[in-house]
Short mmCIF file of C-alpha atoms in Angstrom, two decimals:
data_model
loop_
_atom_site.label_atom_id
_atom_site.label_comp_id
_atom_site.label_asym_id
_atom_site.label_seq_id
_atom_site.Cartn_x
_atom_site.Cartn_y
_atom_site.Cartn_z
CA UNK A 1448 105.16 87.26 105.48
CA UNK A 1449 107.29 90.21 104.78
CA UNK A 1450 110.80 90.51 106.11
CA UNK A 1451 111.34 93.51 108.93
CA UNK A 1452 113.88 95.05 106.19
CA UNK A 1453 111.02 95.38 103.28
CA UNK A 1454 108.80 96.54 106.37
CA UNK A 1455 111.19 98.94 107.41
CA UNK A 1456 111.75 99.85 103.53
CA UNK A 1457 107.99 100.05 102.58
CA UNK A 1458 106.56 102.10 105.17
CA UNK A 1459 109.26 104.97 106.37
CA UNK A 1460 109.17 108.07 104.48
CA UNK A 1461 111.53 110.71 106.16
CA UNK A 1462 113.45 112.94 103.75
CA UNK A 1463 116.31 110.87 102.30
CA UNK A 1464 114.47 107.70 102.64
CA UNK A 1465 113.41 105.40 99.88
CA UNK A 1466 109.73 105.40 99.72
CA UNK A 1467 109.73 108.90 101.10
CA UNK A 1468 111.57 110.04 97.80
CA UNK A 1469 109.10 107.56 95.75
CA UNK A 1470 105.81 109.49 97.66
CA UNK A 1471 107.39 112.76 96.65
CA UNK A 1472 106.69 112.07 92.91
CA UNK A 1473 103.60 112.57 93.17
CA UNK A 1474 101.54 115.77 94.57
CA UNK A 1475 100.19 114.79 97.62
CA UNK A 1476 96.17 115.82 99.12
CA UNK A 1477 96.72 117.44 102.77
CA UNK A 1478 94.77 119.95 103.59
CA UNK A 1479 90.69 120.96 103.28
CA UNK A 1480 90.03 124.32 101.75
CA UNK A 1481 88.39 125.27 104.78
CA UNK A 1482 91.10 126.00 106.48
CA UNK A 1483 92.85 128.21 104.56
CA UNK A 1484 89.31 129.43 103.85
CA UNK A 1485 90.42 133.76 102.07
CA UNK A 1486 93.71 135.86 101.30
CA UNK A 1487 95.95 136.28 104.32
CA UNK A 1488 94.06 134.11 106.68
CA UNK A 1489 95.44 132.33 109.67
CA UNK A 1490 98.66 129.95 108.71
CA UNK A 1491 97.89 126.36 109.58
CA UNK A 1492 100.71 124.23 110.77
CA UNK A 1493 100.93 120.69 109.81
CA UNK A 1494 103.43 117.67 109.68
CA UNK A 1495 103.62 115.69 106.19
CA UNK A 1496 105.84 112.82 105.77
CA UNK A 1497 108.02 113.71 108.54
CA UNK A 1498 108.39 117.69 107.77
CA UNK A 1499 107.17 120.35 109.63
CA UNK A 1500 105.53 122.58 107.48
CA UNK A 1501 103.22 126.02 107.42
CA UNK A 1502 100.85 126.37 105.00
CA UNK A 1503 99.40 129.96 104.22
CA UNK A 1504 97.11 131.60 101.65
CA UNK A 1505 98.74 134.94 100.87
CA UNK A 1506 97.26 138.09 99.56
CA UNK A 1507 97.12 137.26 95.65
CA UNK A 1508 95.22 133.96 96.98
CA UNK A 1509 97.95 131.80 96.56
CA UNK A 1510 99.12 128.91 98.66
CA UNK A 1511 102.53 128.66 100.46
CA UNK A 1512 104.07 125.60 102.03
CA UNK A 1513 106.94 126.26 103.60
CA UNK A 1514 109.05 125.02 106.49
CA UNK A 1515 108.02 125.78 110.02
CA UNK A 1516 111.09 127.09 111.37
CA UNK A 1517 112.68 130.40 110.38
CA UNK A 1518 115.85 130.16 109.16
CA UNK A 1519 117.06 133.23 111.35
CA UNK A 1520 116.83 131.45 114.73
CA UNK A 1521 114.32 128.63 114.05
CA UNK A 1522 110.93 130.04 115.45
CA UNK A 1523 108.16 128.96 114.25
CA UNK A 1524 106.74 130.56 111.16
CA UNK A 1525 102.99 129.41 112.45
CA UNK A 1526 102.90 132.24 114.93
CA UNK A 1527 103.71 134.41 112.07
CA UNK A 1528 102.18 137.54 110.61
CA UNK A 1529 100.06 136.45 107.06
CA UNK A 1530 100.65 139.93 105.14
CA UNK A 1531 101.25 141.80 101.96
CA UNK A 1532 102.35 138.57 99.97
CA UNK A 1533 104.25 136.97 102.73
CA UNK A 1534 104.74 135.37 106.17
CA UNK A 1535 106.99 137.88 108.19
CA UNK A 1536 108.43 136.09 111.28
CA UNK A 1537 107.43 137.58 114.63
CA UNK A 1538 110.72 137.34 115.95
CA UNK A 1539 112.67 139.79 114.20
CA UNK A 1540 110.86 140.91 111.31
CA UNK A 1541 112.05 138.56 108.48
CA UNK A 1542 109.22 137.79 105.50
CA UNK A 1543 109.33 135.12 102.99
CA UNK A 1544 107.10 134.74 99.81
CA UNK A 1545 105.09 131.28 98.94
CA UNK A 1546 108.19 130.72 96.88
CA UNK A 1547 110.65 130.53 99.69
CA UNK A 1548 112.23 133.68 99.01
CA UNK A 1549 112.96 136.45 101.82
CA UNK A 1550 111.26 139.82 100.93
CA UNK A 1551 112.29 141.29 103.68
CA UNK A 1552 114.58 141.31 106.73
CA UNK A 1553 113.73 144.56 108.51
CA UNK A 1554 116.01 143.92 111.42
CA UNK A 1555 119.43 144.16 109.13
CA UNK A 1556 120.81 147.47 107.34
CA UNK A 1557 118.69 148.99 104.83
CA UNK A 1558 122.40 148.79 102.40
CA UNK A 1559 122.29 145.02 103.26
CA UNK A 1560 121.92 142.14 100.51
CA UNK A 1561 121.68 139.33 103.08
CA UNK A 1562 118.15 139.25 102.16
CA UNK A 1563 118.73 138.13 98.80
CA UNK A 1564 121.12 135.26 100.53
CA UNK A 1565 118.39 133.36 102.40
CA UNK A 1566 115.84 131.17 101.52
CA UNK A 1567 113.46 128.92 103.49
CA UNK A 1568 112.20 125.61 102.14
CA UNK A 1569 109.73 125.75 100.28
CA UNK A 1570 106.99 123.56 98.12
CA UNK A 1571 104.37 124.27 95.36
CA UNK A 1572 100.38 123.89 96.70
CA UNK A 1573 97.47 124.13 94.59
CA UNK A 1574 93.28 124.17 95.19
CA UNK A 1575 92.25 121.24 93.41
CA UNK A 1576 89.01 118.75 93.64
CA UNK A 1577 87.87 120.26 97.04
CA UNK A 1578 91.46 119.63 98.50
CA UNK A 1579 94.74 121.19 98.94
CA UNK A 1580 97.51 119.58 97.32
CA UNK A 1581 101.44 119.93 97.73
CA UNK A 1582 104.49 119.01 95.38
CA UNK A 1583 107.19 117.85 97.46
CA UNK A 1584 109.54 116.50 95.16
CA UNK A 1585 112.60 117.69 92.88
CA UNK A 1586 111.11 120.33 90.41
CA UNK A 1587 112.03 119.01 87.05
CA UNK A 1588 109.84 116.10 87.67
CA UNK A 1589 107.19 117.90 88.96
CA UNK A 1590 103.31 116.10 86.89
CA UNK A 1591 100.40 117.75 86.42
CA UNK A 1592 97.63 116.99 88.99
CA UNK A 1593 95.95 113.50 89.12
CA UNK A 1594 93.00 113.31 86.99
CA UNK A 1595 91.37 111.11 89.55
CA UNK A 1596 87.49 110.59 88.98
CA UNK A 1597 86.00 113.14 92.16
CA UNK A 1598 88.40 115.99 91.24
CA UNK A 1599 86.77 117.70 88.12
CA UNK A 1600 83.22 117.00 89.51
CA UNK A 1601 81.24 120.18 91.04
CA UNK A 1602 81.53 120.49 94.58
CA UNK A 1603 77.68 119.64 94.77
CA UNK A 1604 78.95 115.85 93.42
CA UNK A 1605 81.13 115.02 96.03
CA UNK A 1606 81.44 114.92 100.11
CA UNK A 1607 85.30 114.88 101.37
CA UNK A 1608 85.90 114.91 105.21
CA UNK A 1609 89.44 114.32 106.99
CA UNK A 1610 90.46 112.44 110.20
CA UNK A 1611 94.30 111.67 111.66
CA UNK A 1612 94.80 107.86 112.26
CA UNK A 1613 97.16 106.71 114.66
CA UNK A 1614 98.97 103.83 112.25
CA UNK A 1615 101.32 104.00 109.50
CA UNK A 1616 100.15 104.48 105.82
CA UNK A 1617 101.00 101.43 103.89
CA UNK A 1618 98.38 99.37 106.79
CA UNK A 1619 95.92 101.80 106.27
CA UNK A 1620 95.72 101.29 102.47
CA UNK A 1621 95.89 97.86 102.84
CA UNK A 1622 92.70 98.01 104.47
CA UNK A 1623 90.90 100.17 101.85
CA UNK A 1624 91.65 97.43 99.38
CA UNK A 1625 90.75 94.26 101.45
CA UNK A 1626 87.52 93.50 99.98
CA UNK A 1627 87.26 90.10 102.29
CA UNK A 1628 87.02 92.26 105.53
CA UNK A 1629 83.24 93.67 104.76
CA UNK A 1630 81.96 90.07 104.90
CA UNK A 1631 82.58 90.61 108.68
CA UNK A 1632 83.76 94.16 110.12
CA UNK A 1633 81.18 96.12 108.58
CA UNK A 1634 78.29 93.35 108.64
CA UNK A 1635 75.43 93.59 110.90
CA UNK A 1636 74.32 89.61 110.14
CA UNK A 1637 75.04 87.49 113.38
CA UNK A 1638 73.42 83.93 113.96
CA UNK A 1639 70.57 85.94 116.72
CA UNK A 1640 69.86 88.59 113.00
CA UNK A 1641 69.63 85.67 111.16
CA UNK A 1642 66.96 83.92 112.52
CA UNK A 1643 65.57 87.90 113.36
CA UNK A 1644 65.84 89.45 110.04
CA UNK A 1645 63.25 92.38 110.79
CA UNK A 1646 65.99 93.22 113.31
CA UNK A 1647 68.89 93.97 111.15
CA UNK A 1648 70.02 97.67 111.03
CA UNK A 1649 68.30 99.78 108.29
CA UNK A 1650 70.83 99.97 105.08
CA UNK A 1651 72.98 102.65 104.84
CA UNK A 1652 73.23 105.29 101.51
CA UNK A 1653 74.59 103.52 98.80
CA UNK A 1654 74.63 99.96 100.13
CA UNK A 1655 73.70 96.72 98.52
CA UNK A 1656 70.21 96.01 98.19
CA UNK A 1657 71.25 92.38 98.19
CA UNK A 1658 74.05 91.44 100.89
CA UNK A 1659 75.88 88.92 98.85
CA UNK A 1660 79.10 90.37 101.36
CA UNK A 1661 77.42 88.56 104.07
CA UNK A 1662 76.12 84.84 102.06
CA UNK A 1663 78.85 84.30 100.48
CA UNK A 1664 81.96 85.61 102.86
CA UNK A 1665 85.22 83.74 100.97
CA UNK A 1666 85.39 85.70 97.84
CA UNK A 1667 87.74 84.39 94.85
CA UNK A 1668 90.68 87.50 93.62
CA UNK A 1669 91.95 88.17 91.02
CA UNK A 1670 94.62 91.03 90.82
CA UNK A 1671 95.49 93.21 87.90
CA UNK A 1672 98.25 95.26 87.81
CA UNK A 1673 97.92 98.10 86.14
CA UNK A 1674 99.68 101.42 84.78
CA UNK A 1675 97.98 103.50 87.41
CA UNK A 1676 98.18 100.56 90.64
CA UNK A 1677 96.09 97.11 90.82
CA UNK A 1678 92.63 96.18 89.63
CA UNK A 1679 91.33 93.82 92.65
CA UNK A 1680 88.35 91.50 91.49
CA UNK A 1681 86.42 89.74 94.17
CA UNK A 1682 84.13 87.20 92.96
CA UNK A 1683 81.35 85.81 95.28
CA UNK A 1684 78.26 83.58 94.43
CA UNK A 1685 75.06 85.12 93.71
CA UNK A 1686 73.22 82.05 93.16
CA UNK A 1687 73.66 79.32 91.03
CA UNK A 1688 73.82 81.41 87.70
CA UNK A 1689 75.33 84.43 88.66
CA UNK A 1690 78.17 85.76 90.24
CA UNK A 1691 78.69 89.46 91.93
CA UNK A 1692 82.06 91.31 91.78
CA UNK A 1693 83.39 93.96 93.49
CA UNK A 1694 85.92 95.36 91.43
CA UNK A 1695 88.07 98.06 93.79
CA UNK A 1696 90.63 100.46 91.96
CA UNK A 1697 94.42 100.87 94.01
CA UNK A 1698 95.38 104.17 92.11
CA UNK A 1699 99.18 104.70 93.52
CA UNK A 1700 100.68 105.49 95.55
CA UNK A 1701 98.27 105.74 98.29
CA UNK A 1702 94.16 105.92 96.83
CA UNK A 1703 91.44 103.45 97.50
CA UNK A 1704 88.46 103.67 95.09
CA UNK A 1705 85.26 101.51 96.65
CA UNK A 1706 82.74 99.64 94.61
CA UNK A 1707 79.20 101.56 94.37
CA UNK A 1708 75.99 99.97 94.01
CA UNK A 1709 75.04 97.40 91.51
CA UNK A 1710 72.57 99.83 90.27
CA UNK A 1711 73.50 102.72 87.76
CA UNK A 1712 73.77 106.01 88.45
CA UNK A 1713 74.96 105.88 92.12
CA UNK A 1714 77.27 107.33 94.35
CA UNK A 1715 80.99 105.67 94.57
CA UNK A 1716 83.12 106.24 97.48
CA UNK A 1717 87.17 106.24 98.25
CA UNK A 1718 89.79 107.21 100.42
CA UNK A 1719 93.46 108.79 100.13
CA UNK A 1720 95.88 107.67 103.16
CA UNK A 1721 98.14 110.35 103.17
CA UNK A 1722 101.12 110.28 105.42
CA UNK A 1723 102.21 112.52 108.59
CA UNK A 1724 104.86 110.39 109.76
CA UNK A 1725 105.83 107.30 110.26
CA UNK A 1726 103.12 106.34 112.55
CA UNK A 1727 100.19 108.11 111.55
CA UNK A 1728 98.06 109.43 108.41
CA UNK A 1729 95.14 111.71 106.83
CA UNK A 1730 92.73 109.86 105.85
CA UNK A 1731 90.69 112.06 103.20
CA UNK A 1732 87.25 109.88 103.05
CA UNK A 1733 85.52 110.96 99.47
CA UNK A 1734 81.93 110.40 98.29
CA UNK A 1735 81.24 111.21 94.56
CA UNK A 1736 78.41 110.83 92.13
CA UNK A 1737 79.59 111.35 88.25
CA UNK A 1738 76.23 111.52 87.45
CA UNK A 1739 74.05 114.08 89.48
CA UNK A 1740 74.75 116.18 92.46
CA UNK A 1741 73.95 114.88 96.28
CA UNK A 1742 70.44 115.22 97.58
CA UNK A 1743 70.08 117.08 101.04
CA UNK A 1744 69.10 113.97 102.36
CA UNK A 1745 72.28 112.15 101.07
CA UNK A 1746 74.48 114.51 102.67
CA UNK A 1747 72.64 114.79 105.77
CA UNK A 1748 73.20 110.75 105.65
CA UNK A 1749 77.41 111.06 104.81
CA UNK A 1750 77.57 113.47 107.75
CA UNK A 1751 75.88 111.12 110.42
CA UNK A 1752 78.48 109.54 111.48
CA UNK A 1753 77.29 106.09 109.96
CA UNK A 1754 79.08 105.52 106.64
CA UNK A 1755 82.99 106.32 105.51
CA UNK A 1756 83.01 110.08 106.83
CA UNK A 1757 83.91 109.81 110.92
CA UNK A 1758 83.05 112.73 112.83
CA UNK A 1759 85.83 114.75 114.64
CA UNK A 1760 86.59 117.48 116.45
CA UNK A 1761 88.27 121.00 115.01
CA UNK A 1762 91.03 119.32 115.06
CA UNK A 1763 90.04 116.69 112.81
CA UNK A 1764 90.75 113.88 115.42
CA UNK A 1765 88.08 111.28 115.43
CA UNK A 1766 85.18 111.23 118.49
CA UNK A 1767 85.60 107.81 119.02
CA UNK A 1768 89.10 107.02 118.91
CA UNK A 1769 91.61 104.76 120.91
CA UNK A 1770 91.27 106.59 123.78
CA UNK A 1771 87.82 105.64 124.38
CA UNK A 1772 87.85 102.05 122.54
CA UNK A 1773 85.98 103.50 120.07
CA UNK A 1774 83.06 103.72 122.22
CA UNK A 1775 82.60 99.89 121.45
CA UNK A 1776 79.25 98.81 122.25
CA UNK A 1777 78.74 95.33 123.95
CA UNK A 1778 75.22 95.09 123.53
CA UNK A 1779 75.42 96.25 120.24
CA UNK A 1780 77.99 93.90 119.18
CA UNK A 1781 75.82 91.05 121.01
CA UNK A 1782 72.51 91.32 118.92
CA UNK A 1783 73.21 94.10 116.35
CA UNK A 1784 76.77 94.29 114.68
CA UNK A 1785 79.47 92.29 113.49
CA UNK A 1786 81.87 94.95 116.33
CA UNK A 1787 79.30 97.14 118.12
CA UNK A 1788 81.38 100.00 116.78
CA UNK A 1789 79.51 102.91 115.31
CA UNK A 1790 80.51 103.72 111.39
CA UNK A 1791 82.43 102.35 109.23
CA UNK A 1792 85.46 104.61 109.54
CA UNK A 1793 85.91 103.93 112.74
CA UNK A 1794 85.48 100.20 111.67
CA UNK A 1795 88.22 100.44 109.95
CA UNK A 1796 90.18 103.13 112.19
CA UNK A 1797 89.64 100.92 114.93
CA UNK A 1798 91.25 97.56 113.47
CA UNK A 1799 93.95 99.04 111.33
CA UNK A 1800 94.65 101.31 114.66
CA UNK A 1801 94.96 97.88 117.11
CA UNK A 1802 97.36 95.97 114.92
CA UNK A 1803 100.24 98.68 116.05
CA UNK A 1804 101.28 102.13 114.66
CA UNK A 1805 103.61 100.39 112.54
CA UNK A 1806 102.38 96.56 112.68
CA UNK A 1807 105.08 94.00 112.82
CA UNK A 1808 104.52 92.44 109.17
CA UNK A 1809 107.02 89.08 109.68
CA UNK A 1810 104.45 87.86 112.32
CA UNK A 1811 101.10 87.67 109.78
CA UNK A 1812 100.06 84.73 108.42
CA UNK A 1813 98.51 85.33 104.95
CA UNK A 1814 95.83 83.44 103.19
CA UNK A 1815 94.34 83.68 99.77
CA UNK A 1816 91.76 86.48 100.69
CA UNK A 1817 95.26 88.55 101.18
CA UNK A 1818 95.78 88.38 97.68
CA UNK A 1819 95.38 92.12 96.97
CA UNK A 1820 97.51 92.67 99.95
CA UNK A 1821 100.33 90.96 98.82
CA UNK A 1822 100.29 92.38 95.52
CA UNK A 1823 100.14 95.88 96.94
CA UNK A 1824 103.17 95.14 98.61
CA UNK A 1825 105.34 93.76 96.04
CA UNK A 1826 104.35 97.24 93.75
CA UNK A 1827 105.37 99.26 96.19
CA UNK A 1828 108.33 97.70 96.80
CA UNK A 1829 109.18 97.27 92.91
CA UNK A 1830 108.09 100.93 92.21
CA UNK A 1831 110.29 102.05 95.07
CA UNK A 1832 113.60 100.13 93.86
CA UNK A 1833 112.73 100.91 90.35
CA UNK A 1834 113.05 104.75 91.38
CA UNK A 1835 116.53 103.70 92.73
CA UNK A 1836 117.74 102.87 89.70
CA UNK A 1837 116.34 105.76 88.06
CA UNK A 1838 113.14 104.35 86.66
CA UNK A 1839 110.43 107.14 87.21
CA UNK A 1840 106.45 105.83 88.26
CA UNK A 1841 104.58 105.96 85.08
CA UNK A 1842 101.40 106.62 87.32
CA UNK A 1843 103.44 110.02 88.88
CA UNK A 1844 104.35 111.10 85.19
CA UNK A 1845 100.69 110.33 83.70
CA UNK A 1846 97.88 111.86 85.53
CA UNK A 1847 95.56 110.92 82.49
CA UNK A 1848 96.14 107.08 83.84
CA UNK A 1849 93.95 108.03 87.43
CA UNK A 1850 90.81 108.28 84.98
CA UNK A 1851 89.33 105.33 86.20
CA UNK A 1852 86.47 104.07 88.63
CA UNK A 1853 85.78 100.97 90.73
CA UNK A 1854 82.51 98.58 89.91
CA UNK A 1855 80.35 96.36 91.15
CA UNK A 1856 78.65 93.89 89.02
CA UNK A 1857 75.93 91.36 88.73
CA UNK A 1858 76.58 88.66 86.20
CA UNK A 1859 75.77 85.66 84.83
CA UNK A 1860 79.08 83.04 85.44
CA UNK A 1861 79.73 82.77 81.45
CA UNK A 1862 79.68 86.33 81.46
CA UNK A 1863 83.17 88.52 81.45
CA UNK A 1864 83.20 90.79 84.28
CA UNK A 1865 85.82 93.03 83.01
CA UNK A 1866 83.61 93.72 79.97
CA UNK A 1867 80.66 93.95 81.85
CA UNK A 1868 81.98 96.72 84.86
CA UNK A 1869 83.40 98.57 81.56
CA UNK A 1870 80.24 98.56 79.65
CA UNK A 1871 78.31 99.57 82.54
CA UNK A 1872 79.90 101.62 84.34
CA UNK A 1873 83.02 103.00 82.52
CA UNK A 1874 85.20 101.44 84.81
CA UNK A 1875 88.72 101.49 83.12
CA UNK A 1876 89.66 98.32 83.05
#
């Protein structure tokens, strides 16, 4: 049970709070390249932890993020003009470079220096690992980029997609690294398909050929922490020599990295919950495979609707969503699935969505399977105070430490599992 002052602490990140000053260590994933697709294209307007922002791409091919109200007479800078190295406010005239700067501020003297007086807030962006990325924090402490395992593949190696989710951050992320949830939420075993096992659903890209999720659904954790986040083991039985583990990566401050396949050489998948405000999130849902590039087929499958990636509209807001219960499925959930909701974003969308925008933490009642939870919790909390007292993240001032990738293994019970995830699938551990 957490108090409703950590709550409070942990999850708001507003300008000036805590954890909003923590997040701004890091550079922080928020927009798809697509839409600020060429040179003095369309600015995009977008909220990030509690700041209203534009975003443009100006004629060098640079990104700007900068604040969405003009600091003449606060209109917004999204219905500006994208031109000649600058957004020039349609108000009166006044341009501003990705740096913040005014260029220009036709509707003043030509003798005038007020110009050179003005500035508009402003933040670095960069293109980076099929995303767009933003540096929101105090310049001298400004990293390098994360060196996270999907960013330096080819664009042929990975699928990323993007949805808004209606709940705060910190419960989203706690439900990427809840490995105890897929035993039931994303299971399609019920007592009618397990006496009707030619009815089960067909298995999805990437998923176990085995379902030891779904025979042996009270897993054992163990929970490393780490210089980067947490290392969360979950041990179930195999049979009665071997064990299987599902060894998820937490990368901080907000990354989920899912087990793959037992088998080499396949895809991994992971998520970055990336927040708007205090109530809702991106959720950038990322496919990889280090090894080889996607098959036609494979991406057809990640863009179905079935797996991770949601679909949404051109907005990026999900198709099945609260408003329509997630176009639950009764008789689906009767003979078919574990919730008789289609995918497993909204799966997850759906739950982490019902327990409140901001879910009231002081009225949970924890058990062991929460055991990656709780840890989560107590580093953000400890990473956050640390800050306080001046103690900068190591994982914010390292981007070589995000070089890591989640496991799943098959071994026998004298076996270490740390050595064997590392040996066979260079998991960093």
């Amino acid at each position: 049970m957490l108090s409703d002052a950590d709550n409070e602490y942990m999850c708001r990140v507003g300008p000036g709070t805590p954890m909003g000053e923590y997040l701004r260590r890091f550079w922080i994933p928020f927009l798809l390249p697509e839409e600020l697709p060429e040179p003095d294209c369309p600015p995009v307007r977008t909220m990030l932890m509690n700041e209203e922002l534009v975003a443009f791409k100006d004629t060098n091919g640079d990104i700007g993020v900068v604040d969405n109200y003009c600091p003449h007479r606060r209109a917004s800078l999204f219905f500006g003009r994208n031109e000649e190295c600058g957004i020039r406010c349609v108000y009166h005239g006044w341009k501003f470079d990705i740096n913040g700067d005014c260029v220009d501020m036709p509707s003043e003297p030509a003798e005038s220096n007020f110009k050179d007086k003005v500035k508009i807030k402003a933040y670095p962006a960069r293109e980076y690992g099929g995303l767009i990325w933003c540096y929101m924090g105090p310049a001298e402490h400004m990293p390098e980029l994360p060196e996270i395992d999907w960013a330096p593949l080819p664009d042929s190696h990975r699928v990323i997609s993007k949805r808004i989710q209606e709940s705060n951050w910190v419960q989203s992320v706690e439900g990427g690294i809840d490995s105890s949830h897929i035993s039931f939420l994303h299971s399609g075993v019920t007592p009618f398909l397990r006496d009707n096992p030619d009815k089960r659903p067909p298995a999805r890209v990437g998923s176990q050929q085995v379902n030891f999720t779904t025979t042996d659904t009270s897993p054992r954790f163990v929970v490393d922490e780490t210089d980067y986040g947490l290392l969360i083991s979950a041990r179930r039985d195999a049979d009665q020599d071997r064990y299987y583990f599902r060894i998820t990566q937490m990368l901080l401050p907000f990354y989920t990295m899912i087990p793959g396949s037992i088998e080499p050489g396949r895809q991994i998948g992971g998520h970055a919950w990336v927040p708007v405000d205090d109530y809702s999130c991106w959720n950038f849902s990322i496919s990889w495979n280090p090894y080889r590039p996607f098959t036609e087929e494979e991406v057809k499958e990640h863009w179905s609707g079935a797996g991770i990636h949601a679909l949404t509209d051109h907005n990026y807001v999900p198709l099945s969503n609260s408003r329509n219960d997630y176009m639950i499925d009764r008789e689906q959930q009767r003979y078919r699935t574990f919730t008789g909701i289609r995918g497993i974003g909204e799966q997850d969308m759906g739950t982490q969505e019902s327990m409140g925008a901001l879910t009231w933490r002081a009225g949970e009642h924890l058990g062991s399977s929460d055991s990656a939870i709780i840890a989560y919790r107590r580093r953000l909390l400890k990473e956050c105070r640390n800050l306080q007292e001046g103690i900068e993240s190591y994982a914010a001032t390292h981007p070589e430490s995000y070089k890591v990738r989640s496991a799943s293994v098959l071994i026998k019970r004298d076996e270490d599992y740390r050595v064997a995830a590392a040996d066979r699938l260079a998991a960093r551990i």
